[in-house]
Amino acid sequence: MASSPPPAADVAAFGRTQRYDDGVEVTVSAPVAFTPSAAAAGHTAGNKAVTLQVTVRNGGGERLELAVVQVRARDGEGREASRVFDAEPDLGTGLSGTLLPGRKAVAAYGFDVPPTTDALLDVEVQIGFERPALFWSGTVE
């Protein structure tokens, strides 16, 4: 069943929850800067590494496959931010598995933001292929 986000939810502020018609809810926390470890993958010296939490709540009546969740980020100039993988602060593969009805799943995602005068970050989350992408935007501190 295809779902659409609420009409007023074109772009949400970080921390706000967006809900699909089928009851699936997604929240993206505000990005927080962190210092990648020496073992981190995806970080370029001179860039700012940020982490954010993506929470998916299955308010629908069917199981939700999380392997098809895609999380992307772009800086204020429209450049794609690379994913950062790091054991500290537990930046692994992101959301995975199957989410039962009424349950929620939370995963941390890391991104490498190029240095820029515009500290804006846009985050896009898409769950599956039939639901449209949801968007969050705000500043990176």
PDB file of C-alpha atoms in Angstrom:
ATOM      1  CA  MET A   1       0.000   0.000   0.000  1.00  0.00           C
ATOM      2  CA  ALA A   2       1.519   3.335  -1.035  1.00  0.00           C
ATOM      3  CA  SER A   3       1.559   6.058   1.580  1.00  0.00           C
ATOM      4  CA  SER A   4       2.121   9.764   1.434  1.00  0.00           C
ATOM      5  CA  PRO A   5       3.451  12.164   4.044  1.00  0.00           C
ATOM      6  CA  PRO A   6       1.107  14.789   5.431  1.00  0.00           C
ATOM      7  CA  PRO A   7       0.749  17.777   3.066  1.00  0.00           C
ATOM      8  CA  ALA A   8       2.270  20.236   5.562  1.00  0.00           C
ATOM      9  CA  ALA A   9       5.339  18.065   6.130  1.00  0.00           C
ATOM     10  CA  ASP A  10       7.443  18.995   3.096  1.00  0.00           C
ATOM     11  CA  VAL A  11      10.465  19.707   5.316  1.00  0.00           C
ATOM     12  CA  ALA A  12      10.466  19.237   9.077  1.00  0.00           C
ATOM     13  CA  ALA A  13      12.791  20.686  11.671  1.00  0.00           C
ATOM     14  CA  PHE A  14      15.142  18.213  13.330  1.00  0.00           C
ATOM     15  CA  GLY A  15      13.437  16.481  16.233  1.00  0.00           C
ATOM     16  CA  ARG A  16       9.982  16.607  14.633  1.00  0.00           C
ATOM     17  CA  THR A  17       8.103  13.412  13.797  1.00  0.00           C
ATOM     18  CA  GLN A  18       6.578  12.844  10.372  1.00  0.00           C
ATOM     19  CA  ARG A  19       3.847  10.247   9.848  1.00  0.00           C
ATOM     20  CA  TYR A  20       2.741   8.283   6.796  1.00  0.00           C
ATOM     21  CA  ASP A  21      -0.936   7.445   6.214  1.00  0.00           C
ATOM     22  CA  ASP A  22      -0.274   3.795   7.135  1.00  0.00           C
ATOM     23  CA  GLY A  23       0.900   4.761  10.648  1.00  0.00           C
ATOM     24  CA  VAL A  24       4.665   4.534  10.135  1.00  0.00           C
ATOM     25  CA  GLU A  25       6.412   7.440  11.892  1.00  0.00           C
ATOM     26  CA  VAL A  26       9.948   8.745  11.393  1.00  0.00           C
ATOM     27  CA  THR A  27      11.930  11.173  13.541  1.00  0.00           C
ATOM     28  CA  VAL A  28      15.416  12.551  12.845  1.00  0.00           C
ATOM     29  CA  SER A  29      17.309  14.138  15.719  1.00  0.00           C
ATOM     30  CA  ALA A  30      19.412  17.264  15.409  1.00  0.00           C
ATOM     31  CA  PRO A  31      22.941  16.536  14.176  1.00  0.00           C
ATOM     32  CA  VAL A  32      25.679  16.580  16.802  1.00  0.00           C
ATOM     33  CA  ALA A  33      29.348  17.058  15.938  1.00  0.00           C
ATOM     34  CA  PHE A  34      31.761  14.313  16.972  1.00  0.00           C
ATOM     35  CA  THR A  35      35.422  13.474  16.520  1.00  0.00           C
ATOM     36  CA  PRO A  36      35.847  10.301  14.451  1.00  0.00           C
ATOM     37  CA  SER A  37      38.227   7.653  15.754  1.00  0.00           C
ATOM     38  CA  ALA A  38      41.384   6.685  13.872  1.00  0.00           C
ATOM     39  CA  ALA A  39      39.521   3.604  12.600  1.00  0.00           C
ATOM     40  CA  ALA A  40      36.588   5.595  11.145  1.00  0.00           C
ATOM     41  CA  ALA A  41      35.711   5.146   7.485  1.00  0.00           C
ATOM     42  CA  GLY A  42      34.226   7.914   5.344  1.00  0.00           C
ATOM     43  CA  HIS A  43      35.683  10.950   7.131  1.00  0.00           C
ATOM     44  CA  THR A  44      37.939  13.437   5.347  1.00  0.00           C
ATOM     45  CA  ALA A  45      40.287  15.634   7.365  1.00  0.00           C
ATOM     46  CA  GLY A  46      38.997  19.212   7.443  1.00  0.00           C
ATOM     47  CA  ASN A  47      35.347  18.170   7.204  1.00  0.00           C
ATOM     48  CA  LYS A  48      32.935  18.187  10.142  1.00  0.00           C
ATOM     49  CA  ALA A  49      31.653  14.787  11.258  1.00  0.00           C
ATOM     50  CA  VAL A  50      28.117  14.731  12.659  1.00  0.00           C
ATOM     51  CA  THR A  51      25.902  12.024  14.043  1.00  0.00           C
ATOM     52  CA  LEU A  52      22.126  11.913  14.207  1.00  0.00           C
ATOM     53  CA  GLN A  53      19.534   9.438  15.409  1.00  0.00           C
ATOM     54  CA  VAL A  54      16.833   8.083  13.107  1.00  0.00           C
ATOM     55  CA  THR A  55      13.805   6.610  14.871  1.00  0.00           C
ATOM     56  CA  VAL A  56      11.180   4.579  13.029  1.00  0.00           C
ATOM     57  CA  ARG A  57       7.954   3.603  14.797  1.00  0.00           C
ATOM     58  CA  ASN A  58       5.686   1.049  13.173  1.00  0.00           C
ATOM     59  CA  GLY A  59       2.183   2.315  13.877  1.00  0.00           C
ATOM     60  CA  GLY A  60       0.759   0.109  11.135  1.00  0.00           C
ATOM     61  CA  GLY A  61      -0.711  -3.360  11.382  1.00  0.00           C
ATOM     62  CA  GLU A  62       1.968  -5.212   9.406  1.00  0.00           C
ATOM     63  CA  ARG A  63       5.652  -5.960   9.880  1.00  0.00           C
ATOM     64  CA  LEU A  64       7.989  -3.329   8.452  1.00  0.00           C
ATOM     65  CA  GLU A  65      11.214  -4.319   6.717  1.00  0.00           C
ATOM     66  CA  LEU A  66      14.000  -1.949   7.811  1.00  0.00           C
ATOM     67  CA  ALA A  67      16.649  -3.202   5.358  1.00  0.00           C
ATOM     68  CA  VAL A  68      15.070  -0.910   2.759  1.00  0.00           C
ATOM     69  CA  VAL A  69      15.497   2.276   4.827  1.00  0.00           C
ATOM     70  CA  GLN A  70      17.742   4.809   3.087  1.00  0.00           C
ATOM     71  CA  VAL A  71      19.178   7.840   4.893  1.00  0.00           C
ATOM     72  CA  ARG A  72      20.984  10.557   2.920  1.00  0.00           C
ATOM     73  CA  ALA A  73      22.273  14.036   3.762  1.00  0.00           C
ATOM     74  CA  ARG A  74      23.303  17.135   1.805  1.00  0.00           C
ATOM     75  CA  ASP A  75      24.989  20.302   2.965  1.00  0.00           C
ATOM     76  CA  GLY A  76      23.568  23.781   2.443  1.00  0.00           C
ATOM     77  CA  GLU A  77      25.212  23.992  -0.972  1.00  0.00           C
ATOM     78  CA  GLY A  78      23.580  20.772  -2.153  1.00  0.00           C
ATOM     79  CA  ARG A  79      26.645  18.532  -1.893  1.00  0.00           C
ATOM     80  CA  GLU A  80      26.035  14.941  -0.833  1.00  0.00           C
ATOM     81  CA  ALA A  81      27.499  14.230   2.600  1.00  0.00           C
ATOM     82  CA  SER A  82      29.446  10.968   2.834  1.00  0.00           C
ATOM     83  CA  ARG A  83      28.392   8.380   5.426  1.00  0.00           C
ATOM     84  CA  VAL A  84      30.833   7.927   8.299  1.00  0.00           C
ATOM     85  CA  PHE A  85      31.180   4.467   9.793  1.00  0.00           C
ATOM     86  CA  ASP A  86      32.838   4.300  13.198  1.00  0.00           C
ATOM     87  CA  ALA A  87      32.769   1.995  16.216  1.00  0.00           C
ATOM     88  CA  GLU A  88      32.596   5.077  18.442  1.00  0.00           C
ATOM     89  CA  PRO A  89      29.856   6.428  18.641  1.00  0.00           C
ATOM     90  CA  ASP A  90      28.407   3.130  17.312  1.00  0.00           C
ATOM     91  CA  LEU A  91      27.931   4.199  13.697  1.00  0.00           C
ATOM     92  CA  GLY A  92      27.347   0.864  12.018  1.00  0.00           C
ATOM     93  CA  THR A  93      25.079  -0.108   9.176  1.00  0.00           C
ATOM     94  CA  GLY A  94      22.013   1.752  10.435  1.00  0.00           C
ATOM     95  CA  LEU A  95      18.499   0.349  10.707  1.00  0.00           C
ATOM     96  CA  SER A  96      18.089  -3.334   9.877  1.00  0.00           C
ATOM     97  CA  GLY A  97      15.842  -6.303  10.473  1.00  0.00           C
ATOM     98  CA  THR A  98      12.075  -6.339  10.736  1.00  0.00           C
ATOM     99  CA  LEU A  99      10.011  -4.033  12.932  1.00  0.00           C
ATOM    100  CA  LEU A 100       6.861  -5.465  14.511  1.00  0.00           C
ATOM    101  CA  PRO A 101       3.640  -3.411  14.696  1.00  0.00           C
ATOM    102  CA  GLY A 102       3.643  -1.033  17.653  1.00  0.00           C
ATOM    103  CA  ARG A 103       7.434  -1.169  18.049  1.00  0.00           C
ATOM    104  CA  LYS A 104      10.196   1.296  17.294  1.00  0.00           C
ATOM    105  CA  ALA A 105      13.781   1.041  16.126  1.00  0.00           C
ATOM    106  CA  VAL A 106      16.558   3.616  16.569  1.00  0.00           C
ATOM    107  CA  ALA A 107      19.912   3.806  14.808  1.00  0.00           C
ATOM    108  CA  ALA A 108      22.717   6.349  14.670  1.00  0.00           C
ATOM    109  CA  TYR A 109      23.985   7.634  11.324  1.00  0.00           C
ATOM    110  CA  GLY A 110      27.186   9.575  10.784  1.00  0.00           C
ATOM    111  CA  PHE A 111      27.862  12.038   7.979  1.00  0.00           C
ATOM    112  CA  ASP A 112      30.906  13.960   6.819  1.00  0.00           C
ATOM    113  CA  VAL A 113      29.938  17.564   6.078  1.00  0.00           C
ATOM    114  CA  PRO A 114      32.269  19.586   3.837  1.00  0.00           C
ATOM    115  CA  PRO A 115      33.462  22.911   5.256  1.00  0.00           C
ATOM    116  CA  THR A 116      31.163  25.669   4.096  1.00  0.00           C
ATOM    117  CA  THR A 117      29.895  29.051   5.125  1.00  0.00           C
ATOM    118  CA  ASP A 118      26.352  27.645   5.171  1.00  0.00           C
ATOM    119  CA  ALA A 119      25.893  25.354   8.179  1.00  0.00           C
ATOM    120  CA  LEU A 120      22.630  23.905   6.830  1.00  0.00           C
ATOM    121  CA  LEU A 121      22.092  20.141   6.633  1.00  0.00           C
ATOM    122  CA  ASP A 122      19.226  18.463   4.776  1.00  0.00           C
ATOM    123  CA  VAL A 123      18.434  14.863   5.686  1.00  0.00           C
ATOM    124  CA  GLU A 124      16.286  12.562   3.554  1.00  0.00           C
ATOM    125  CA  VAL A 125      14.789   9.297   4.843  1.00  0.00           C
ATOM    126  CA  GLN A 126      12.996   6.843   2.605  1.00  0.00           C
ATOM    127  CA  ILE A 127      11.400   3.639   3.851  1.00  0.00           C
ATOM    128  CA  GLY A 128      10.864   1.131   1.087  1.00  0.00           C
ATOM    129  CA  PHE A 129      10.067   1.860  -2.509  1.00  0.00           C
ATOM    130  CA  GLU A 130       6.385   2.768  -2.254  1.00  0.00           C
ATOM    131  CA  ARG A 131       6.630   5.497   0.368  1.00  0.00           C
ATOM    132  CA  PRO A 132       7.869   8.932  -0.689  1.00  0.00           C
ATOM    133  CA  ALA A 133      11.001  10.315   0.941  1.00  0.00           C
ATOM    134  CA  LEU A 134      10.650  12.514   4.032  1.00  0.00           C
ATOM    135  CA  PHE A 135      12.900  15.516   4.648  1.00  0.00           C
ATOM    136  CA  TRP A 136      14.385  17.313   7.674  1.00  0.00           C
ATOM    137  CA  SER A 137      16.524  20.428   7.658  1.00  0.00           C
ATOM    138  CA  GLY A 138      18.394  22.561  10.140  1.00  0.00           C
ATOM    139  CA  THR A 139      21.737  23.898  11.155  1.00  0.00           C
ATOM    140  CA  VAL A 140      24.863  22.000  12.104  1.00  0.00           C
ATOM    141  CA  GLU A 141      26.467  23.424  15.217  1.00  0.00           C
TER     142      GLU A 141
END
